[in-house]
Coordinates of C-alpha atoms and ligand atoms in Angstrom, one line a residue:
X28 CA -108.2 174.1 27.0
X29 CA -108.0 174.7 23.5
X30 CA -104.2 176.5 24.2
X31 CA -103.2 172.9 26.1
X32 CA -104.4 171.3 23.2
X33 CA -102.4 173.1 20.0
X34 CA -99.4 172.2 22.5
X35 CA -100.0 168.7 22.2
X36 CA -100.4 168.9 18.5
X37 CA -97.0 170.4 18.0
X38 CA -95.7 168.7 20.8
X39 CA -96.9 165.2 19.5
X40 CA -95.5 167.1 15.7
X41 CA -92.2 167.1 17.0
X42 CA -91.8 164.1 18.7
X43 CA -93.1 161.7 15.8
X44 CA -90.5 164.0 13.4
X45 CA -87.9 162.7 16.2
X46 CA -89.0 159.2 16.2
X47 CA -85.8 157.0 14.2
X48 CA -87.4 152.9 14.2
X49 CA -90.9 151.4 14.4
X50 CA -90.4 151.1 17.9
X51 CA -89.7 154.8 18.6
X52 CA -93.2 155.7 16.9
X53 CA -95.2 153.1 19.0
X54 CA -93.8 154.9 21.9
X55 CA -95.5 157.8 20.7
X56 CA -98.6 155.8 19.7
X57 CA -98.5 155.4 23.6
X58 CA -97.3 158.4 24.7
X59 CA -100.3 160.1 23.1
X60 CA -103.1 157.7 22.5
X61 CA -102.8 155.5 24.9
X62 CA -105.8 154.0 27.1
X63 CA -104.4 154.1 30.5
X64 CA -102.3 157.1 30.5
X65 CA -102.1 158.5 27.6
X66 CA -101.8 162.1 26.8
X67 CA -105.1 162.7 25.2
X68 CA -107.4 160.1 27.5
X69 CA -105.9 163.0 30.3
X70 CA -107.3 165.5 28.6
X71 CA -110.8 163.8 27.6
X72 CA -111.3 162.7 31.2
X73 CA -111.1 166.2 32.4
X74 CA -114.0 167.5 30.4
X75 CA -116.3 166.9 32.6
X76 CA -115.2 169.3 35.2
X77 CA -114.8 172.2 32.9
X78 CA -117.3 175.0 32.8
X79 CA -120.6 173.4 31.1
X80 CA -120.4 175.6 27.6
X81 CA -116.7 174.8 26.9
X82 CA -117.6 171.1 27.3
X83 CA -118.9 170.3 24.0
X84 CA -116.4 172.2 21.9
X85 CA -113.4 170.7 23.9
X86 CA -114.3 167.4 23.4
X87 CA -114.9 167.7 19.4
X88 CA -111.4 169.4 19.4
X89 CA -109.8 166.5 21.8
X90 CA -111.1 164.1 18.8
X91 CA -109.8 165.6 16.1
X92 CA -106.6 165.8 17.6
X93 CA -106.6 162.2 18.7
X94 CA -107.8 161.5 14.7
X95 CA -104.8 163.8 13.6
X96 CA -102.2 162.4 15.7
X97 CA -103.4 158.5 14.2
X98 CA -103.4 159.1 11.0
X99 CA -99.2 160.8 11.6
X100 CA -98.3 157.9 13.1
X101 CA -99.8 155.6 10.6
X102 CA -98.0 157.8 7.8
X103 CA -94.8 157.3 10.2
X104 CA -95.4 153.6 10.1
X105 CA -95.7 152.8 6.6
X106 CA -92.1 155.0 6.2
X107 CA -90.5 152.9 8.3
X108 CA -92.3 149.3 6.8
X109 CA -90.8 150.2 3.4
X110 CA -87.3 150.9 4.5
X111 CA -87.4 147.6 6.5
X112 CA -88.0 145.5 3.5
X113 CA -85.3 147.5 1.4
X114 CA -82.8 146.8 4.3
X115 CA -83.8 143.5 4.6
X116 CA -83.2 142.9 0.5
X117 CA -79.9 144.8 0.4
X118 CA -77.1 142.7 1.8
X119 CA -77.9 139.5 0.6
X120 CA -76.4 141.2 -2.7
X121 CA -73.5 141.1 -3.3
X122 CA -72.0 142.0 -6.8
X123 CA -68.8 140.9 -6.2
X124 CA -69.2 137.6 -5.2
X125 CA -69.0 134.7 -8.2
X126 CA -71.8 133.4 -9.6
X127 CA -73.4 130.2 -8.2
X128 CA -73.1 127.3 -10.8
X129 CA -76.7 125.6 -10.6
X130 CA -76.8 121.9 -12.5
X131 CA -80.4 121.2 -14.4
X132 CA -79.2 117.7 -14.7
X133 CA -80.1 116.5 -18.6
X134 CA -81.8 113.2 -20.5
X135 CA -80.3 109.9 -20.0
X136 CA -78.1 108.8 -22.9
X137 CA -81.1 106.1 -23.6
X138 CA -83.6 109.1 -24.0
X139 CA -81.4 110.7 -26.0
X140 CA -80.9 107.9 -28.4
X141 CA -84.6 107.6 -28.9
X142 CA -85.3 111.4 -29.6
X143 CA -82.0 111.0 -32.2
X144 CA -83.7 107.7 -34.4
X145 CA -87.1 109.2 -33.6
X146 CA -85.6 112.5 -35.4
X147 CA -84.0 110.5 -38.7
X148 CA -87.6 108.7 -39.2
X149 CA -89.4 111.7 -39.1
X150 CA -87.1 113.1 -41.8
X151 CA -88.2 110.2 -43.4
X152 CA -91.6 110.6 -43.1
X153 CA -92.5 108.1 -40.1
X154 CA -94.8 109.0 -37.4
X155 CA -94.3 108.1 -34.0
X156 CA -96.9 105.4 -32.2
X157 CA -96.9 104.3 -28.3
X158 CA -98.3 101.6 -27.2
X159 CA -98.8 100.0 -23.8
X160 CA -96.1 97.9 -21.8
X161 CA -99.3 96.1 -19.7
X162 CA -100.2 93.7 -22.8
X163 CA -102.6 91.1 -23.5
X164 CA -101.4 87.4 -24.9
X165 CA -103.0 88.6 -28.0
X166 CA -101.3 91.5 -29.2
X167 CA -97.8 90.2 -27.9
X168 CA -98.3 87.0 -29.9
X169 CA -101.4 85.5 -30.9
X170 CA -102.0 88.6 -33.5
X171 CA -98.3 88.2 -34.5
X172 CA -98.8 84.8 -35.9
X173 CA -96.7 83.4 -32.9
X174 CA -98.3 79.5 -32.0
X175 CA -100.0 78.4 -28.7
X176 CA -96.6 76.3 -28.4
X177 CA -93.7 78.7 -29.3
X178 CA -90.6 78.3 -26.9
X179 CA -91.3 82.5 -26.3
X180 CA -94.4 82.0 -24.5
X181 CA -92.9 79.7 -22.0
X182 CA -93.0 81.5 -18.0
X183 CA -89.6 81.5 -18.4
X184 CA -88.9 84.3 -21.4
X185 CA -92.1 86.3 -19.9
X186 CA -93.1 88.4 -17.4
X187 CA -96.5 87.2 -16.5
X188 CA -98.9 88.8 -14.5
X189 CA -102.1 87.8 -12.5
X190 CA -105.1 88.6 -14.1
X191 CA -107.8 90.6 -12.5
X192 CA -111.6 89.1 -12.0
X193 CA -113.6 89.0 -14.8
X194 CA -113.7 87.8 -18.0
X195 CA -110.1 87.4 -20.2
X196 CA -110.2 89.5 -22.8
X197 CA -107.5 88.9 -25.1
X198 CA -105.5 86.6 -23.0
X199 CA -103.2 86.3 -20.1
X200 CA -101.8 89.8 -19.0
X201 CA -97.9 90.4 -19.3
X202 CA -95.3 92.6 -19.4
X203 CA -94.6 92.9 -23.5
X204 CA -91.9 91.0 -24.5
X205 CA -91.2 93.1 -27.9
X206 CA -92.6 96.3 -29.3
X207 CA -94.2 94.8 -32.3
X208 CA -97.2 94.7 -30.4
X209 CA -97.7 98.3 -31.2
X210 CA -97.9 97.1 -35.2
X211 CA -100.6 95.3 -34.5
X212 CA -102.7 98.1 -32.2
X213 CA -101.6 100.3 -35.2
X214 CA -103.3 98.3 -38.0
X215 CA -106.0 97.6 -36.0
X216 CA -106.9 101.4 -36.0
X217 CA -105.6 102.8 -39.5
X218 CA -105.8 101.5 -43.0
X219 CA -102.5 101.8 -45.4
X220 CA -100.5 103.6 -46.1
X221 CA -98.5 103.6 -42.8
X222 CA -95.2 104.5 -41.6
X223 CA -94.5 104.1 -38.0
X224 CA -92.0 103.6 -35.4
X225 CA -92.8 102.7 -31.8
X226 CA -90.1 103.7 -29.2
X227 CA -91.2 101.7 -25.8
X228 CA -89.5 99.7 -22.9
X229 CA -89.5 95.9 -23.4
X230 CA -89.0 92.8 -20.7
X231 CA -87.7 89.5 -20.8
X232 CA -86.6 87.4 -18.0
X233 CA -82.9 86.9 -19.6
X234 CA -80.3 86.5 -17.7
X235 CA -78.2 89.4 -16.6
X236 CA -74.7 90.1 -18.5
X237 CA -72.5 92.4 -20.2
X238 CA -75.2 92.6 -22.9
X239 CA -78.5 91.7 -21.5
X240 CA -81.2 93.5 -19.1
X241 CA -84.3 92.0 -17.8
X242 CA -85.9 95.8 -19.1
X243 CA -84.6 97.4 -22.5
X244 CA -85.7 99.6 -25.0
X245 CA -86.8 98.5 -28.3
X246 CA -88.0 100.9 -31.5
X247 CA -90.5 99.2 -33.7
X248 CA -91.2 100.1 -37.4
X249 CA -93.4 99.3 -39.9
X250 CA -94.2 100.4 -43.3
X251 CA -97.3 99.3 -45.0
X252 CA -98.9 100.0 -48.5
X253 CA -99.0 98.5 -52.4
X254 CA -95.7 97.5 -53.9
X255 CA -93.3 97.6 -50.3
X256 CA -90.5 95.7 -51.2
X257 CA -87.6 93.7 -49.2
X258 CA -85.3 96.7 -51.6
X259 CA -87.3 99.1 -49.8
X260 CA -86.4 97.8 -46.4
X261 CA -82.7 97.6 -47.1
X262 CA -83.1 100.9 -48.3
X263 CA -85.1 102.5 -45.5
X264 CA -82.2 100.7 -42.6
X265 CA -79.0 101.4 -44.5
X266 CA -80.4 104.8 -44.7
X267 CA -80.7 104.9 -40.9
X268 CA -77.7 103.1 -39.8
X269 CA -75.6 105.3 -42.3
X270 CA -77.5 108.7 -40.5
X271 CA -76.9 107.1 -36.8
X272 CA -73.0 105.7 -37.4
X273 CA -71.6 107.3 -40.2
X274 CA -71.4 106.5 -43.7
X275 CA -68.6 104.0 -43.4
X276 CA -70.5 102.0 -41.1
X277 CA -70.8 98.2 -41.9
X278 CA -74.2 96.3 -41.9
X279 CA -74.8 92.4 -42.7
X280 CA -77.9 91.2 -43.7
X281 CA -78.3 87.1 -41.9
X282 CA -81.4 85.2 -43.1
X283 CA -83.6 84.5 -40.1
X284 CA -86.7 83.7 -39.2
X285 CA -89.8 85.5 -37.0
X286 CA -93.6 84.3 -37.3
X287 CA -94.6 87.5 -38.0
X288 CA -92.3 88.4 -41.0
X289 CA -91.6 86.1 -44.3
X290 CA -88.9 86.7 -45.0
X291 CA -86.9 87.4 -42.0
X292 CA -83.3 88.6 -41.6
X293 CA -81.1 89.9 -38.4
X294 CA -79.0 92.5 -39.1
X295 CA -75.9 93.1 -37.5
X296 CA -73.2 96.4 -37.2
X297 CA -69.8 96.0 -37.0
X298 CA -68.2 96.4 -33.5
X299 CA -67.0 99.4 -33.0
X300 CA -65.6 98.8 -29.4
X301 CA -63.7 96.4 -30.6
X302 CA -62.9 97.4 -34.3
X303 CA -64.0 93.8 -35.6
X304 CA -61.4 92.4 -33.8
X305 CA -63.7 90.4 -31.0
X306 CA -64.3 91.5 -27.5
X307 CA -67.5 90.7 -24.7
X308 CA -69.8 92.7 -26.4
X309 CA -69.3 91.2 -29.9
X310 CA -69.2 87.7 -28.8
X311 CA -65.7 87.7 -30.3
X312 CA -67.5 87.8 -33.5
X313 CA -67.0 91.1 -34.7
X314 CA -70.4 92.3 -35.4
X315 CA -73.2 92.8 -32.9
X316 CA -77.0 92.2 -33.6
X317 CA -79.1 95.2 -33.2
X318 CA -82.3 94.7 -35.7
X319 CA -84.8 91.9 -36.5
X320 CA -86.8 92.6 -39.6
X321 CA -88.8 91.5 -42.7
X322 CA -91.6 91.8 -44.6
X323 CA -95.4 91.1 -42.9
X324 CA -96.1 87.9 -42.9
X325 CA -99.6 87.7 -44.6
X326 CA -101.3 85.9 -42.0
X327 CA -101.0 89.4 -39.6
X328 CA -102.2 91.1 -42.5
X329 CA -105.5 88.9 -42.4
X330 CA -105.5 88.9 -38.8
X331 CA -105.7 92.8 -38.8
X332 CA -108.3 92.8 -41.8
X333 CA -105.9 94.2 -44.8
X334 CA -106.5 92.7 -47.8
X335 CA -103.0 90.4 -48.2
X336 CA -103.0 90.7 -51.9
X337 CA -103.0 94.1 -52.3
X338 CA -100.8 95.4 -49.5
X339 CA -97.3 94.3 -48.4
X340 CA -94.9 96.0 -45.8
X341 CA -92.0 95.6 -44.2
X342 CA -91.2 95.8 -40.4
X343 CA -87.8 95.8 -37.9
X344 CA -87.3 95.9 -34.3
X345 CA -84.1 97.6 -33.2
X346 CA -82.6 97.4 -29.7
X347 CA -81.9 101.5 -28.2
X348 CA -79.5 99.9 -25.5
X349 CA -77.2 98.3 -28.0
X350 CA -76.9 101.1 -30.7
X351 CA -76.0 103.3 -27.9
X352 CA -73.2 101.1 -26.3
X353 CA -72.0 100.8 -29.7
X354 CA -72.3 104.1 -30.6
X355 CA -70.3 105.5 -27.5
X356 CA -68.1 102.6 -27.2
X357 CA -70.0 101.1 -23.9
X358 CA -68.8 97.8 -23.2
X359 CA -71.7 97.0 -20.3
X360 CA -75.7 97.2 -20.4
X361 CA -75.9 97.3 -16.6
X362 CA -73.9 101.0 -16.6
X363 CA -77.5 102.4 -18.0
X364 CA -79.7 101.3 -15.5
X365 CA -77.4 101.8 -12.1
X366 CA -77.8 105.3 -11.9
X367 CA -74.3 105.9 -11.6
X368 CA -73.4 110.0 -11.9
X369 CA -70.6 109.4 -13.4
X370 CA -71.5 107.8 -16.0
X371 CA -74.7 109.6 -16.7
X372 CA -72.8 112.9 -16.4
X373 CA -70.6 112.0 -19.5
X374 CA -73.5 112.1 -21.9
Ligands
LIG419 N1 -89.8 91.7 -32.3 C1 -88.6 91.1 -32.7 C2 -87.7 90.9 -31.5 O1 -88.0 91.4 -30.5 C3 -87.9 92.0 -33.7 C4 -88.6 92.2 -35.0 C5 -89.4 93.2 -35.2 C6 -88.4 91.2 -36.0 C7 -90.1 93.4 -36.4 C8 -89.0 91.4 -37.2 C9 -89.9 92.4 -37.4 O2 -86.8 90.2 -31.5

């Protein structure tokens, strides 16, 4: 017995050594351990009719072996699993072919014009303020001095929306109409000095054209504290324009008139699709508006509790979508919000 069983070891030995794939080694795994017929069940299910004192010791060996031959195979197994995976890995490699160009796509020329103004404020000591573009009647015009019966407020320059149950806060709901709501949620919270601007989206219920968009982008500022002057604001915007354009870019001051500043002016840029010489975008004017500003009128400042004598300040709202067309020579608002590649791909 215990001869036939040291020629199963080496026999078992030298087949596993022999085996080449997974496969070959379960066939082994079978050969040997198998439960129907396998080499070493034959051998356990003779025991019985040996001679009663070689039982015990015949069987202890016939489980070693068995044990032995498992752990083998097992050893054989894991060989085999590693070289798989390498194989597998291996020929999707291949050094000689090109590299594969992958696009991460980038910001929108909008986003970009906002992280460029937000970066020549902060040079200038501005911090940057959000606010949101769900208002209340309130902040969007009641707080900014703007009567019960101003043409603005009419259904038919803004977005309304329902309100939901329960009590009106601060007004009817709409969609802001301007980002000078953010001065006021600003001054509510801090006390002077402040410097702000507030990049956001806007919405107005304009008609579509060359140069308007039901949604734009607007960047509110406002600078507040004793002894802000109307110098300081031309100071502060030429500054800015000369940073954004160039230095040789042309600016003109137009009297004007908001109900939240006193006094007010629109400023315009020269055209620079047209070179002054009149086009669609300039109104055949020559010059494009892109800011509304002036100094706090003192009736916000009350509104917000600052004491009007002490404190004055100046604010402006600038418009992202027409310093960018400008800027680039973009002679149509709509190109920004169609999501045309190939447009988009040029900035
Ligand atoms: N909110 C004004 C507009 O949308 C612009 C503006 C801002 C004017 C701040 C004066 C001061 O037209």
């Amino acid at each position: 017995m215990q001869e036939r069983l040291s020629e199963i070891q080496n026999q078992a030995k030298e087949d596993l050594a022999k085996a080449e794939s997974l496969e070959e080694v379960e066939r082994v795994k079978t050969k040997y351990l198998g439960r129907k017929a396998g080499v070493i069940n034959e051998i356990v299910k003779a025991i019985p009719s040996l001679p009663p004192e070689q039982r015990a010791n015949s069987g202890k060996s016939a489980n070693k072996l068995k044990q032995e031959i498992g752990t083998w195979i097992e050893e054989r197994k894991s060989e085999f699993n590693t070289s798989a995976e390498v194989s597998l890995t291996l020929p999707s490699l291949d050094v000689s072919q090109p590299g594969e160009h992958k696009s991460y796509g980038h910001r929108h020329p909008i986003v970009q014009t906002i992280d460029e103004i937000k970066g020549i404020f902060k040079k200038l000591c501005f911090d940057i303020e959000y606010g949101p573009e769900v208002e209340h009647e309130y902040y969007n015009f009641d707080a900014l001095n703007i009567p019960a019966d101003h043409p603005s407020r009419e259904d038919f320059d803004t977005f309304y929306l329902g309100n939901p149950p329960g009590p009106i806060r601060a007004g009817k709901r709409l969609l802001r109409s301007q980002t000078s709501t953010v001065q006021i949620r600003v001054m509510e919270k801090k006390k002077p000095p402040i410097r702000m601007i507030a990049p956001g989206k806007v919405f107005r219920p304009d008609t579509v054209d060359a140069r308007h968009a039901s949604m734009f982008h607007q960047i509110e500022g406002l600078m507040v504290d004793e002894g802000v002057s109307f110098g300081d604001l031309k100071y502060v915007l030429t500054l800015f324009a000369q940073s954004y354009f160039g230095q040789d870019i042309k600016m003109r001051f137009r009297p004007s008139f908001f109900p939240f500043t006193e006094p007010s002016a629109e400023i315009d840029i020269s055209c620079s699709i047209c070179k002054g010489k009149g086009c669609s975008v300039c109104s055949h004017s020559g010059w494009v508006e892109v800011l509304g500003a002036g100094m706090v009128d003192p009736n916000v400042f009350e509104t917000v509790g600052y004491d009007a004598e002490k404190y004055t300040g100046f604010a402006f709202g600038l418009g992202v979508e027409r310093l960018t067309m400008l800027k680039y020579g973009i002679d149509n608002i709509r190109l920004f919000f169609e999501n045309d590649l190939r447009f988009l791909s040029q900035f």
